[in-house]
mmCIF file of C-alpha atoms in Angstrom:
data_model
loop_
_atom_site.group_PDB
_atom_site.id
_atom_site.type_symbol
_atom_site.label_atom_id
_atom_site.label_comp_id
_atom_site.label_asym_id
_atom_site.label_seq_id
_atom_site.Cartn_x
_atom_site.Cartn_y
_atom_site.Cartn_z
ATOM 1 C CA MET Z 1 -36.742 -25.167 1.131
ATOM 2 C CA GLN Z 2 -38.400 -23.269 -2.257
ATOM 3 C CA LYS Z 3 -37.803 -19.447 -2.627
ATOM 4 C CA ASP Z 4 -37.785 -17.510 -5.740
ATOM 5 C CA VAL Z 5 -34.849 -15.802 -5.676
ATOM 6 C CA ILE Z 6 -32.444 -16.158 -2.838
ATOM 7 C CA ILE Z 7 -28.777 -14.008 -2.859
ATOM 8 C CA ILE Z 8 -25.436 -15.443 -1.561
ATOM 9 C CA GLY Z 9 -23.723 -13.042 0.506
ATOM 10 C CA GLY Z 10 -25.548 -10.090 2.989
ATOM 11 C CA GLY Z 11 -23.121 -7.316 2.114
ATOM 12 C CA ALA Z 12 -24.161 -4.049 0.548
ATOM 13 C CA ALA Z 13 -24.671 -4.968 -3.342
ATOM 14 C CA GLY Z 14 -26.640 -8.265 -1.018
ATOM 15 C CA PHE Z 15 -29.148 -6.106 0.871
ATOM 16 C CA PHE Z 16 -29.802 -3.328 -1.907
ATOM 17 C CA ALA Z 17 -30.433 -6.250 -4.662
ATOM 18 C CA ALA Z 18 -33.325 -7.900 -2.613
ATOM 19 C CA ILE Z 19 -34.926 -4.502 -0.729
ATOM 20 C CA ASN Z 20 -34.643 -3.567 -4.465
ATOM 21 C CA ILE Z 21 -36.362 -6.688 -5.827
ATOM 22 C CA ALA Z 22 -39.055 -6.931 -2.684
ATOM 23 C CA GLU Z 23 -40.403 -3.643 -2.669
ATOM 24 C CA GLN Z 24 -40.630 -3.963 -7.127
ATOM 25 C CA ASN Z 25 -42.371 -6.992 -6.959
ATOM 26 C CA PRO Z 26 -44.286 -7.687 -3.480
ATOM 27 C CA GLU Z 27 -45.550 -10.655 -4.784
ATOM 28 C CA LEU Z 28 -41.608 -12.388 -4.892
ATOM 29 C CA LYS Z 29 -40.245 -14.925 -1.526
ATOM 30 C CA VAL Z 30 -36.920 -12.685 -1.570
ATOM 31 C CA THR Z 31 -33.931 -14.372 0.678
ATOM 32 C CA ILE Z 32 -30.682 -13.729 1.897
ATOM 33 C CA LEU Z 33 -27.911 -16.196 2.844
ATOM 34 C CA GLU Z 34 -25.045 -14.534 5.196
ATOM 35 C CA ARG Z 35 -22.331 -17.040 5.284
ATOM 36 C CA ALA Z 36 -21.258 -15.033 8.617
ATOM 37 C CA LYS Z 37 -23.166 -13.934 12.254
ATOM 38 C CA GLU Z 38 -23.890 -10.547 10.644
ATOM 39 C CA GLY Z 39 -24.201 -8.957 7.812
ATOM 40 C CA LEU Z 40 -22.904 -5.374 5.682
ATOM 41 C CA ALA Z 41 -18.677 -6.036 7.646
ATOM 42 C CA LYS Z 42 -17.748 -3.339 4.881
ATOM 43 C CA VAL Z 43 -19.818 -0.719 5.206
ATOM 44 C CA LYS Z 44 -19.019 -0.829 8.508
ATOM 45 C CA VAL Z 45 -15.637 0.128 8.397
ATOM 46 C CA SER Z 46 -15.301 1.971 4.856
ATOM 47 C CA GLY Z 47 -14.241 5.346 5.244
ATOM 48 C CA GLY Z 48 -13.241 4.398 8.713
ATOM 49 C CA GLY Z 49 -16.847 3.752 10.525
ATOM 50 C CA ARG Z 50 -18.273 6.491 8.450
ATOM 51 C CA CYS Z 51 -19.035 4.646 5.030
ATOM 52 C CA ASN Z 52 -18.252 6.479 2.344
ATOM 53 C CA VAL Z 53 -21.579 5.363 0.744
ATOM 54 C CA THR Z 54 -20.690 7.674 -3.262
ATOM 55 C CA HIS Z 55 -18.326 10.052 -4.442
ATOM 56 C CA ALA Z 56 -19.993 13.543 -6.584
ATOM 57 C CA GLU Z 57 -19.004 12.502 -9.861
ATOM 58 C CA PHE Z 58 -21.712 13.312 -11.593
ATOM 59 C CA VAL Z 59 -21.401 12.569 -15.979
ATOM 60 C CA PRO Z 60 -21.219 8.223 -16.425
ATOM 61 C CA GLN Z 61 -18.007 8.665 -18.755
ATOM 62 C CA GLU Z 62 -16.485 10.801 -15.772
ATOM 63 C CA LEU Z 63 -17.149 8.573 -13.176
ATOM 64 C CA VAL Z 64 -16.020 4.566 -15.122
ATOM 65 C CA GLN Z 65 -12.386 5.824 -15.641
ATOM 66 C CA ASN Z 66 -12.095 5.980 -11.260
ATOM 67 C CA TYR Z 67 -12.639 1.866 -12.319
ATOM 68 C CA PRO Z 68 -9.494 0.630 -12.831
ATOM 69 C CA ARG Z 69 -10.749 -3.376 -14.422
ATOM 70 C CA GLY Z 70 -15.162 -2.220 -15.443
ATOM 71 C CA GLU Z 71 -14.386 0.941 -17.297
ATOM 72 C CA LYS Z 72 -15.969 -0.317 -19.705
ATOM 73 C CA GLU Z 73 -18.697 -2.702 -18.892
ATOM 74 C CA LEU Z 74 -20.276 0.015 -16.252
ATOM 75 C CA LEU Z 75 -20.476 3.005 -18.578
ATOM 76 C CA GLY Z 76 -23.864 1.730 -19.838
ATOM 77 C CA PRO Z 77 -24.897 -0.046 -16.130
ATOM 78 C CA PHE Z 78 -24.552 4.368 -15.112
ATOM 79 C CA HIS Z 79 -26.734 5.426 -17.821
ATOM 80 C CA GLN Z 80 -29.538 4.003 -15.756
ATOM 81 C CA PHE Z 81 -28.689 4.569 -12.053
ATOM 82 C CA MET Z 82 -25.840 6.474 -11.141
ATOM 83 C CA THR Z 83 -25.395 9.017 -8.829
ATOM 84 C CA GLY Z 84 -27.859 10.998 -8.378
ATOM 85 C CA ASP Z 85 -30.362 7.635 -8.025
ATOM 86 C CA THR Z 86 -27.858 6.271 -5.126
ATOM 87 C CA ILE Z 87 -28.583 9.940 -2.966
ATOM 88 C CA GLU Z 88 -32.595 9.848 -4.347
ATOM 89 C CA TRP Z 89 -32.646 5.949 -2.821
ATOM 90 C CA PHE Z 90 -31.359 6.751 0.514
ATOM 91 C CA GLU Z 91 -32.726 10.547 1.125
ATOM 92 C CA LYS Z 92 -36.087 8.978 0.513
ATOM 93 C CA ARG Z 93 -35.526 6.832 3.026
ATOM 94 C CA GLY Z 94 -33.917 8.991 5.621
ATOM 95 C CA VAL Z 95 -30.366 9.069 5.163
ATOM 96 C CA ALA Z 96 -29.249 12.185 4.427
ATOM 97 C CA LEU Z 97 -25.790 12.507 3.080
ATOM 98 C CA LYS Z 98 -23.066 15.393 2.388
ATOM 99 C CA ILE Z 99 -20.310 15.470 0.251
ATOM 100 C CA GLU Z 100 -16.581 16.400 1.688
ATOM 101 C CA GLU Z 101 -14.011 18.983 -0.454
ATOM 102 C CA ASP Z 102 -12.686 15.436 -1.781
ATOM 103 C CA GLY Z 103 -15.561 14.765 -3.386
ATOM 104 C CA ARG Z 104 -16.994 11.879 -1.011
ATOM 105 C CA MET Z 105 -20.448 11.208 0.097
ATOM 106 C CA PHE Z 106 -21.396 10.283 3.392
ATOM 107 C CA PRO Z 107 -23.793 10.073 5.560
ATOM 108 C CA VAL Z 108 -24.398 13.386 7.699
ATOM 109 C CA SER Z 109 -24.355 11.348 10.635
ATOM 110 C CA ASN Z 110 -21.065 10.366 9.785
ATOM 111 C CA SER Z 111 -21.844 7.380 11.453
ATOM 112 C CA SER Z 112 -21.907 3.763 9.181
ATOM 113 C CA GLN Z 113 -24.831 2.370 11.503
ATOM 114 C CA THR Z 114 -26.896 5.246 9.384
ATOM 115 C CA ILE Z 115 -26.689 2.694 6.626
ATOM 116 C CA ILE Z 116 -26.864 -0.519 8.679
ATOM 117 C CA ASP Z 117 -30.159 0.153 9.669
ATOM 118 C CA CYS Z 118 -31.609 1.867 6.517
ATOM 119 C CA PHE Z 119 -30.618 -1.320 4.415
ATOM 120 C CA LEU Z 120 -31.373 -3.502 7.699
ATOM 121 C CA ASN Z 121 -35.454 -1.503 8.270
ATOM 122 C CA GLU Z 122 -36.422 -1.975 4.470
ATOM 123 C CA ALA Z 123 -35.809 -5.988 4.347
ATOM 124 C CA GLU Z 124 -37.736 -6.145 7.001
ATOM 125 C CA LYS Z 125 -40.268 -3.846 5.689
ATOM 126 C CA HIS Z 126 -40.183 -5.557 2.719
ATOM 127 C CA HIS Z 127 -40.340 -9.250 4.471
ATOM 128 C CA VAL Z 128 -36.938 -9.580 3.285
ATOM 129 C CA GLU Z 129 -35.822 -12.951 4.680
ATOM 130 C CA VAL Z 130 -31.615 -12.735 6.208
ATOM 131 C CA LEU Z 131 -30.711 -15.678 7.517
ATOM 132 C CA TYR Z 132 -26.716 -15.902 9.006
ATOM 133 C CA ASN Z 133 -24.904 -18.368 9.761
ATOM 134 C CA HIS Z 134 -25.416 -19.653 6.432
ATOM 135 C CA PRO Z 135 -22.297 -20.414 4.546
ATOM 136 C CA VAL Z 136 -23.372 -21.741 0.137
ATOM 137 C CA LYS Z 137 -21.257 -25.374 0.694
ATOM 138 C CA SER Z 138 -23.161 -26.360 -3.601
ATOM 139 C CA ILE Z 139 -25.059 -24.322 -6.429
ATOM 140 C CA LYS Z 140 -26.114 -27.136 -8.352
ATOM 141 C CA LYS Z 141 -28.502 -26.558 -11.861
ATOM 142 C CA ALA Z 142 -30.821 -28.566 -12.061
ATOM 143 C CA SER Z 143 -34.478 -28.363 -14.342
ATOM 144 C CA GLU Z 144 -34.806 -24.518 -14.669
ATOM 145 C CA LEU Z 145 -33.575 -24.810 -10.794
ATOM 146 C CA PHE Z 146 -31.135 -23.601 -8.559
ATOM 147 C CA HIS Z 147 -30.563 -25.984 -5.816
ATOM 148 C CA ILE Z 148 -27.909 -24.373 -2.767
ATOM 149 C CA GLU Z 149 -26.793 -26.642 -0.481
ATOM 150 C CA THR Z 150 -26.008 -25.009 3.303
ATOM 151 C CA PRO Z 151 -25.457 -26.444 6.623
ATOM 152 C CA ASP Z 152 -28.720 -26.047 8.087
ATOM 153 C CA GLY Z 153 -30.336 -28.485 4.434
ATOM 154 C CA GLU Z 154 -30.835 -27.403 1.052
ATOM 155 C CA PHE Z 155 -32.578 -23.792 -0.361
ATOM 156 C CA VAL Z 156 -34.347 -24.160 -4.148
ATOM 157 C CA SER Z 157 -34.893 -21.080 -6.441
ATOM 158 C CA LYS Z 158 -35.803 -20.385 -9.948
ATOM 159 C CA LYS Z 159 -33.275 -17.226 -9.499
ATOM 160 C CA ILE Z 160 -30.521 -16.389 -7.573
ATOM 161 C CA VAL Z 161 -28.066 -13.512 -7.254
ATOM 162 C CA VAL Z 162 -24.235 -14.275 -6.603
ATOM 163 C CA ALA Z 163 -22.982 -10.803 -4.378
ATOM 164 C CA THR Z 164 -20.439 -12.864 -1.851
ATOM 165 C CA GLY Z 165 -17.551 -10.406 -3.252
ATOM 166 C CA SER Z 166 -13.660 -11.466 -3.456
ATOM 167 C CA ASN Z 167 -14.248 -15.086 -2.332
ATOM 168 C CA PRO Z 168 -12.432 -18.260 -3.458
ATOM 169 C CA LYS Z 169 -14.592 -20.586 -1.749
ATOM 170 C CA ILE Z 170 -17.714 -19.307 -4.363
ATOM 171 C CA TRP Z 171 -15.647 -18.742 -7.794
ATOM 172 C CA ASN Z 172 -14.419 -21.984 -7.546
ATOM 173 C CA LEU Z 173 -18.816 -23.731 -7.692
ATOM 174 C CA LEU Z 174 -19.105 -20.424 -10.100
ATOM 175 C CA GLN Z 175 -16.602 -22.365 -12.061
ATOM 176 C CA ASP Z 176 -18.699 -25.592 -12.246
ATOM 177 C CA LEU Z 177 -21.941 -23.701 -12.955
ATOM 178 C CA GLY Z 178 -19.932 -22.389 -16.626
ATOM 179 C CA HIS Z 179 -18.265 -19.366 -15.120
ATOM 180 C CA THR Z 180 -14.327 -18.767 -16.141
ATOM 181 C CA ILE Z 181 -12.533 -16.907 -12.926
ATOM 182 C CA LEU Z 182 -9.940 -13.597 -13.432
ATOM 183 C CA GLN Z 183 -7.234 -14.816 -10.653
ATOM 184 C CA PRO Z 184 -7.556 -12.245 -7.609
ATOM 185 C CA VAL Z 185 -4.527 -9.645 -7.154
ATOM 186 C CA PRO Z 186 -4.870 -7.470 -4.164
ATOM 187 C CA SER Z 187 -5.658 -4.036 -5.500
ATOM 188 C CA LEU Z 188 -5.606 -0.341 -3.185
ATOM 189 C CA PHE Z 189 -2.588 -1.428 -1.183
ATOM 190 C CA THR Z 190 0.446 1.167 -0.174
ATOM 191 C CA PHE Z 191 4.266 1.410 -0.641
ATOM 192 C CA ASN Z 192 6.386 -0.631 1.436
ATOM 193 C CA ILE Z 193 9.204 1.903 1.487
ATOM 194 C CA LYS Z 194 12.658 2.301 3.462
ATOM 195 C CA ASP Z 195 14.976 5.187 2.846
ATOM 196 C CA GLU Z 196 16.456 7.723 4.440
ATOM 197 C CA ARG Z 197 14.398 10.989 2.545
ATOM 198 C CA ILE Z 198 11.934 9.676 4.279
ATOM 199 C CA GLN Z 199 12.648 7.952 7.954
ATOM 200 C CA ASP Z 200 11.477 10.049 10.715
ATOM 201 C CA ILE Z 201 8.561 12.017 9.667
ATOM 202 C CA PRO Z 202 5.661 9.455 8.885
ATOM 203 C CA GLY Z 203 2.067 12.316 8.582
ATOM 204 C CA VAL Z 204 4.012 14.868 6.784
ATOM 205 C CA VAL Z 205 1.498 14.883 3.443
ATOM 206 C CA ALA Z 206 2.733 16.831 0.711
ATOM 207 C CA LEU Z 207 -0.257 18.152 -1.503
ATOM 208 C CA ASP Z 208 0.262 17.643 -4.819
ATOM 209 C CA VAL Z 209 2.859 15.346 -6.493
ATOM 210 C CA GLU Z 210 3.411 13.108 -10.023
ATOM 211 C CA VAL Z 211 3.962 9.411 -9.026
ATOM 212 C CA ASN Z 212 5.522 7.288 -11.938
ATOM 213 C CA VAL Z 213 6.436 3.119 -12.122
ATOM 214 C CA LEU Z 214 9.589 3.066 -14.128
ATOM 215 C CA GLY Z 215 9.500 0.542 -16.313
ATOM 216 C CA THR Z 216 5.859 0.368 -17.647
ATOM 217 C CA ASP Z 217 3.798 3.934 -18.691
ATOM 218 C CA LEU Z 218 2.297 3.712 -14.947
ATOM 219 C CA TRP Z 219 1.296 7.318 -13.370
ATOM 220 C CA SER Z 220 -0.606 9.529 -10.993
ATOM 221 C CA GLU Z 221 -1.050 12.458 -9.300
ATOM 222 C CA GLY Z 222 -2.567 13.930 -6.234
ATOM 223 C CA PRO Z 223 -1.401 14.167 -1.976
ATOM 224 C CA LEU Z 224 1.513 11.703 -0.995
ATOM 225 C CA LEU Z 225 1.787 10.971 2.269
ATOM 226 C CA ILE Z 226 4.672 9.412 4.334
ATOM 227 C CA THR Z 227 3.819 6.672 6.609
ATOM 228 C CA HIS Z 228 6.407 4.373 9.190
ATOM 229 C CA TRP Z 229 6.879 2.369 6.163
ATOM 230 C CA GLY Z 230 6.740 3.935 3.014
ATOM 231 C CA MET Z 231 4.155 5.783 1.289
ATOM 232 C CA SER Z 232 0.616 6.013 1.062
ATOM 233 C CA ALA Z 233 -2.105 8.233 -0.067
ATOM 234 C CA PRO Z 234 -4.116 8.916 -3.006
ATOM 235 C CA SER Z 235 -1.736 9.606 -5.905
ATOM 236 C CA ILE Z 236 -0.336 6.106 -4.117
ATOM 237 C CA LEU Z 237 -3.554 4.457 -4.132
ATOM 238 C CA LYS Z 238 -4.254 5.168 -7.008
ATOM 239 C CA LEU Z 239 -1.142 3.908 -8.219
ATOM 240 C CA SER Z 240 -1.886 0.293 -7.447
ATOM 241 C CA ALA Z 241 -5.329 0.051 -8.125
ATOM 242 C CA PHE Z 242 -4.277 1.084 -12.111
ATOM 243 C CA GLY Z 243 -1.002 -1.317 -11.846
ATOM 244 C CA ALA Z 244 -2.953 -3.883 -9.387
ATOM 245 C CA LEU Z 245 -1.431 -6.844 -12.053
ATOM 246 C CA GLU Z 246 1.394 -5.631 -13.294
ATOM 247 C CA LEU Z 247 3.050 -4.978 -9.817
ATOM 248 C CA ALA Z 248 1.915 -8.296 -8.975
ATOM 249 C CA LYS Z 249 3.561 -9.739 -11.434
ATOM 250 C CA ARG Z 250 6.334 -7.815 -10.804
ATOM 251 C CA HIS Z 251 6.055 -9.912 -6.956
ATOM 252 C CA TYR Z 252 5.521 -6.281 -5.277
ATOM 253 C CA LYS Z 253 8.958 -4.322 -6.261
ATOM 254 C CA PHE Z 254 10.096 -2.236 -8.187
ATOM 255 C CA GLN Z 255 10.811 1.752 -8.844
ATOM 256 C CA ILE Z 256 9.250 4.656 -8.323
ATOM 257 C CA GLU Z 257 10.390 8.019 -9.252
ATOM 258 C CA VAL Z 258 8.376 11.090 -7.487
ATOM 259 C CA ASN Z 259 7.637 14.451 -8.531
ATOM 260 C CA PHE Z 260 7.581 16.559 -5.124
ATOM 261 C CA ILE Z 261 6.148 19.800 -6.861
ATOM 262 C CA LYS Z 262 5.254 18.507 -10.616
ATOM 263 C CA GLN Z 263 7.828 21.220 -12.568
ATOM 264 C CA THR Z 264 10.164 20.161 -15.238
ATOM 265 C CA VAL Z 265 13.694 20.011 -13.801
ATOM 266 C CA LYS Z 266 15.061 23.305 -16.585
ATOM 267 C CA ASP Z 267 12.586 24.841 -14.477
ATOM 268 C CA CYS Z 268 12.728 23.574 -10.288
ATOM 269 C CA LEU Z 269 16.777 24.542 -11.016
ATOM 270 C CA ASP Z 270 16.687 28.324 -12.454
ATOM 271 C CA VAL Z 271 14.050 28.764 -9.249
ATOM 272 C CA LEU Z 272 16.996 27.825 -7.019
ATOM 273 C CA LYS Z 273 19.434 29.737 -9.090
ATOM 274 C CA THR Z 274 17.242 32.673 -8.459
ATOM 275 C CA LEU Z 275 17.253 32.279 -5.126
ATOM 276 C CA LYS Z 276 20.244 31.270 -4.386
ATOM 277 C CA GLN Z 277 20.973 35.141 -5.409
ATOM 278 C CA ASP Z 278 17.800 36.354 -3.548
ATOM 279 C CA LEU Z 279 18.492 34.804 -0.205
ATOM 280 C CA ALA Z 280 22.199 34.279 -0.810
ATOM 281 C CA LYS Z 281 23.373 34.710 2.886
ATOM 282 C CA LYS Z 282 20.107 32.180 4.306
ATOM 283 C CA THR Z 283 20.886 28.878 4.498
ATOM 284 C CA ILE Z 284 18.863 26.332 2.800
ATOM 285 C CA TYR Z 285 18.110 24.258 4.950
ATOM 286 C CA LYS Z 286 16.086 26.430 7.038
ATOM 287 C CA SER Z 287 14.345 28.596 3.973
ATOM 288 C CA THR Z 288 11.843 25.678 3.178
ATOM 289 C CA GLN Z 289 10.832 26.362 -0.892
ATOM 290 C CA PHE Z 290 7.781 25.267 -2.998
ATOM 291 C CA ASP Z 291 5.030 24.462 -0.763
ATOM 292 C CA LEU Z 292 6.745 21.366 0.546
ATOM 293 C CA PRO Z 293 6.403 20.416 3.805
ATOM 294 C CA LYS Z 294 8.939 21.700 6.518
ATOM 295 C CA ARG Z 295 10.501 18.190 7.742
ATOM 296 C CA LEU Z 296 9.896 16.830 3.657
ATOM 297 C CA TRP Z 297 11.838 19.917 2.650
ATOM 298 C CA HIS Z 298 15.311 19.169 5.390
ATOM 299 C CA LYS Z 299 15.035 15.647 4.051
ATOM 300 C CA LEU Z 300 15.039 16.191 0.852
ATOM 301 C CA VAL Z 301 18.080 19.917 1.245
ATOM 302 C CA LEU Z 302 19.886 16.534 3.544
ATOM 303 C CA ALA Z 303 19.818 14.422 0.255
ATOM 304 C CA SER Z 304 21.110 16.592 -1.885
ATOM 305 C CA ASN Z 305 25.351 16.620 -0.517
ATOM 306 C CA MET Z 306 24.367 19.768 2.059
ATOM 307 C CA ASN Z 307 23.961 20.386 5.815
ATOM 308 C CA VAL Z 308 21.861 22.201 7.913
ATOM 309 C CA GLU Z 309 24.834 25.026 7.852
ATOM 310 C CA THR Z 310 25.478 25.481 3.844
ATOM 311 C CA ARG Z 311 24.180 29.054 2.944
ATOM 312 C CA TRP Z 312 22.271 29.484 -0.924
ATOM 313 C CA ALA Z 313 25.896 31.912 -1.535
ATOM 314 C CA ASP Z 314 27.472 28.571 -0.869
ATOM 315 C CA LEU Z 315 25.592 26.001 -3.347
ATOM 316 C CA ASN Z 316 27.963 25.211 -6.257
ATOM 317 C CA LYS Z 317 26.530 23.014 -9.637
ATOM 318 C CA LEU Z 318 26.018 19.618 -8.480
ATOM 319 C CA GLN Z 319 24.835 20.964 -5.023
ATOM 320 C CA LEU Z 320 22.023 22.804 -7.242
ATOM 321 C CA GLU Z 321 21.396 20.356 -9.426
ATOM 322 C CA ASP Z 322 20.882 17.510 -6.448
ATOM 323 C CA LEU Z 323 18.575 19.854 -5.469
ATOM 324 C CA ALA Z 324 17.126 19.748 -8.311
ATOM 325 C CA ASN Z 325 16.650 15.856 -9.036
ATOM 326 C CA GLN Z 326 15.278 15.569 -5.807
ATOM 327 C CA LEU Z 327 12.385 17.986 -5.135
ATOM 328 C CA THR Z 328 11.235 16.374 -9.398
ATOM 329 C CA ARG Z 329 12.648 12.776 -9.660
ATOM 330 C CA ALA Z 330 13.527 11.391 -6.909
ATOM 331 C CA VAL Z 331 13.819 7.262 -7.229
ATOM 332 C CA PHE Z 332 12.683 4.813 -4.349
ATOM 333 C CA ASN Z 333 12.756 1.321 -4.508
ATOM 334 C CA VAL Z 334 9.235 0.161 -3.066
ATOM 335 C CA ASP Z 335 10.016 -3.867 -1.592
ATOM 336 C CA GLY Z 336 6.175 -4.696 -0.414
ATOM 337 C CA LYS Z 337 3.104 -4.168 -0.336
ATOM 338 C CA SER Z 338 0.287 -3.348 2.930
ATOM 339 C CA THR Z 339 -3.377 -3.804 2.807
ATOM 340 C CA PHE Z 340 -5.111 -0.005 2.251
ATOM 341 C CA LYS Z 341 -6.883 -0.367 6.403
ATOM 342 C CA GLU Z 342 -10.399 -2.842 5.917
ATOM 343 C CA GLU Z 343 -11.048 -1.944 2.325
ATOM 344 C CA PHE Z 344 -9.535 -5.234 1.037
ATOM 345 C CA VAL Z 345 -10.247 -4.953 -2.885
ATOM 346 C CA THR Z 346 -8.972 -7.220 -5.180
ATOM 347 C CA ALA Z 347 -8.964 -7.290 -8.956
ATOM 348 C CA GLY Z 348 -10.027 -10.026 -10.734
ATOM 349 C CA GLY Z 349 -13.509 -12.240 -10.588
ATOM 350 C CA VAL Z 350 -15.650 -12.741 -13.143
ATOM 351 C CA ASN Z 351 -14.768 -13.024 -16.373
ATOM 352 C CA LEU Z 352 -16.846 -9.578 -17.614
ATOM 353 C CA LYS Z 353 -16.553 -11.352 -21.368
ATOM 354 C CA GLU Z 354 -19.662 -12.885 -19.642
ATOM 355 C CA ILE Z 355 -21.513 -10.833 -18.222
ATOM 356 C CA ASN Z 356 -24.922 -8.881 -19.370
ATOM 357 C CA PHE Z 357 -24.006 -5.659 -19.078
ATOM 358 C CA LYS Z 358 -28.371 -4.963 -19.728
ATOM 359 C CA THR Z 359 -29.268 -6.830 -16.922
ATOM 360 C CA PHE Z 360 -25.935 -8.360 -14.602
ATOM 361 C CA GLU Z 361 -27.115 -12.166 -15.801
ATOM 362 C CA SER Z 362 -25.204 -14.216 -16.566
ATOM 363 C CA LYS Z 363 -24.247 -15.529 -20.576
ATOM 364 C CA ARG Z 364 -23.213 -19.045 -19.356
ATOM 365 C CA CYS Z 365 -25.772 -19.572 -17.071
ATOM 366 C CA GLU Z 366 -29.892 -17.798 -16.922
ATOM 367 C CA ASN Z 367 -30.861 -16.442 -13.699
ATOM 368 C CA LEU Z 368 -27.977 -16.937 -12.661
ATOM 369 C CA TYR Z 369 -27.837 -12.279 -11.495
ATOM 370 C CA PHE Z 370 -24.354 -11.015 -10.791
ATOM 371 C CA ALA Z 371 -23.481 -7.789 -8.307
ATOM 372 C CA GLY Z 372 -20.452 -5.736 -6.569
ATOM 373 C CA GLU Z 373 -17.447 -7.323 -6.450
ATOM 374 C CA VAL Z 374 -17.922 -11.435 -7.739
ATOM 375 C CA LEU Z 375 -16.942 -9.757 -10.342
ATOM 376 C CA ASN Z 376 -13.476 -9.070 -11.837
ATOM 377 C CA ILE Z 377 -14.669 -4.749 -11.626
ATOM 378 C CA ASP Z 378 -12.574 -2.672 -8.767
ATOM 379 C CA ALA Z 379 -12.150 0.983 -7.790
ATOM 380 C CA VAL Z 380 -10.451 3.371 -6.199
ATOM 381 C CA THR Z 381 -11.070 4.657 -3.782
ATOM 382 C CA GLY Z 382 -13.930 7.351 -2.378
ATOM 383 C CA GLY Z 383 -16.987 6.043 -2.676
ATOM 384 C CA PHE Z 384 -16.703 4.248 -6.398
ATOM 385 C CA ASN Z 385 -17.888 -0.009 -5.606
ATOM 386 C CA PHE Z 386 -20.389 0.685 -3.218
ATOM 387 C CA GLN Z 387 -21.546 3.291 -6.727
ATOM 388 C CA ASN Z 388 -20.574 -0.377 -8.671
ATOM 389 C CA ALA Z 389 -22.425 -2.347 -5.469
ATOM 390 C CA TRP Z 390 -25.535 0.111 -6.051
ATOM 391 C CA THR Z 391 -25.402 0.175 -9.682
ATOM 392 C CA GLY Z 392 -25.074 -4.057 -10.320
ATOM 393 C CA ALA Z 393 -27.365 -4.479 -7.842
ATOM 394 C CA TYR Z 394 -30.357 -1.954 -8.904
ATOM 395 C CA ILE Z 395 -30.312 -3.395 -12.740
ATOM 396 C CA VAL Z 396 -30.449 -7.065 -11.389
ATOM 397 C CA ALA Z 397 -33.088 -5.910 -9.149
ATOM 398 C CA LYS Z 398 -35.062 -3.883 -12.329
ATOM 399 C CA SER Z 399 -33.873 -7.419 -13.846
ATOM 400 C CA ILE Z 400 -35.405 -9.614 -11.497
ATOM 401 C CA SER Z 401 -38.596 -8.204 -10.404
ATOM 402 C CA LYS Z 402 -40.370 -8.483 -13.822
#
């Protein structure tokens, strides 16, 4: 079956590319081949089922800093299609977006179904053919044409777009077409930690901490959530994304140092000495300081060689130093990781040196285009992975529809 453009993968990037190609050039017959019985699976579960469409960051130089892999390469593309363009694209099609306090953007409806319906309606309106249950078995190129084999027969097309996300089978086929694949490792994961100091207090959030991985220059800051199995929230997820390769090398066994109050040991000690005078008769356990959650304060106090009865007046030099260290440089042993919700992201994929980022076309194989996470691009959590998908897919569409 001969088509003008075949898109492999019916996810966010695949649909966005297909719709924009068909809209910009209605002459072209566009077909999406999706291996599952329905598409847009990641869109459905993103943001807890609300779909975190993008992030309210409107300066390309700032936006690229959220991509551990792809920072340099995405700067040019973001000048072509950016957050503002994404918002406008959806609003033109009746989907209003809203900005939450942390900058994440969601449909006003708070439902990912709104985004899915928008894509399905647009695809139908622009006569995009969507074929489900069509896994791709092989991709071969002969005399300017791509031959794509599926269990339902062969498809032939002059141009193809690969938007399959992190799919090892497709990466193998791309190697046969001359591409180098960087071995995928998980990104965006939480840290497994067994430690008395965080035991039995899941759900506690320290709002603004600094975390660094000992023995590396990896560090991050932001909220930290204590969970049943360890630690999560942006400060940890950022570390996992920027440290994806380094932490994989260490087999997810390493130490982190947490500064719960973002002060130096010396400054913290000065405050504690003043408190020793001002609150002399009170028990330390019951007088939570530094805006810390009460349950976390209790744990750190008990970890500093004190008990629930110890009063400020009774503190000796060693106990003061212990408490200052627990507050500003608490060391935890990480032993393993857990995937962050359903939003599984990998670092790895098609080598970025082999892509022309003006068009997202392969430098190795003419008329082969890429969009989304099939490339070695990934981002921290917050809508950035989707923005990469929209940008790449839009630029692909512009190149092909010409």
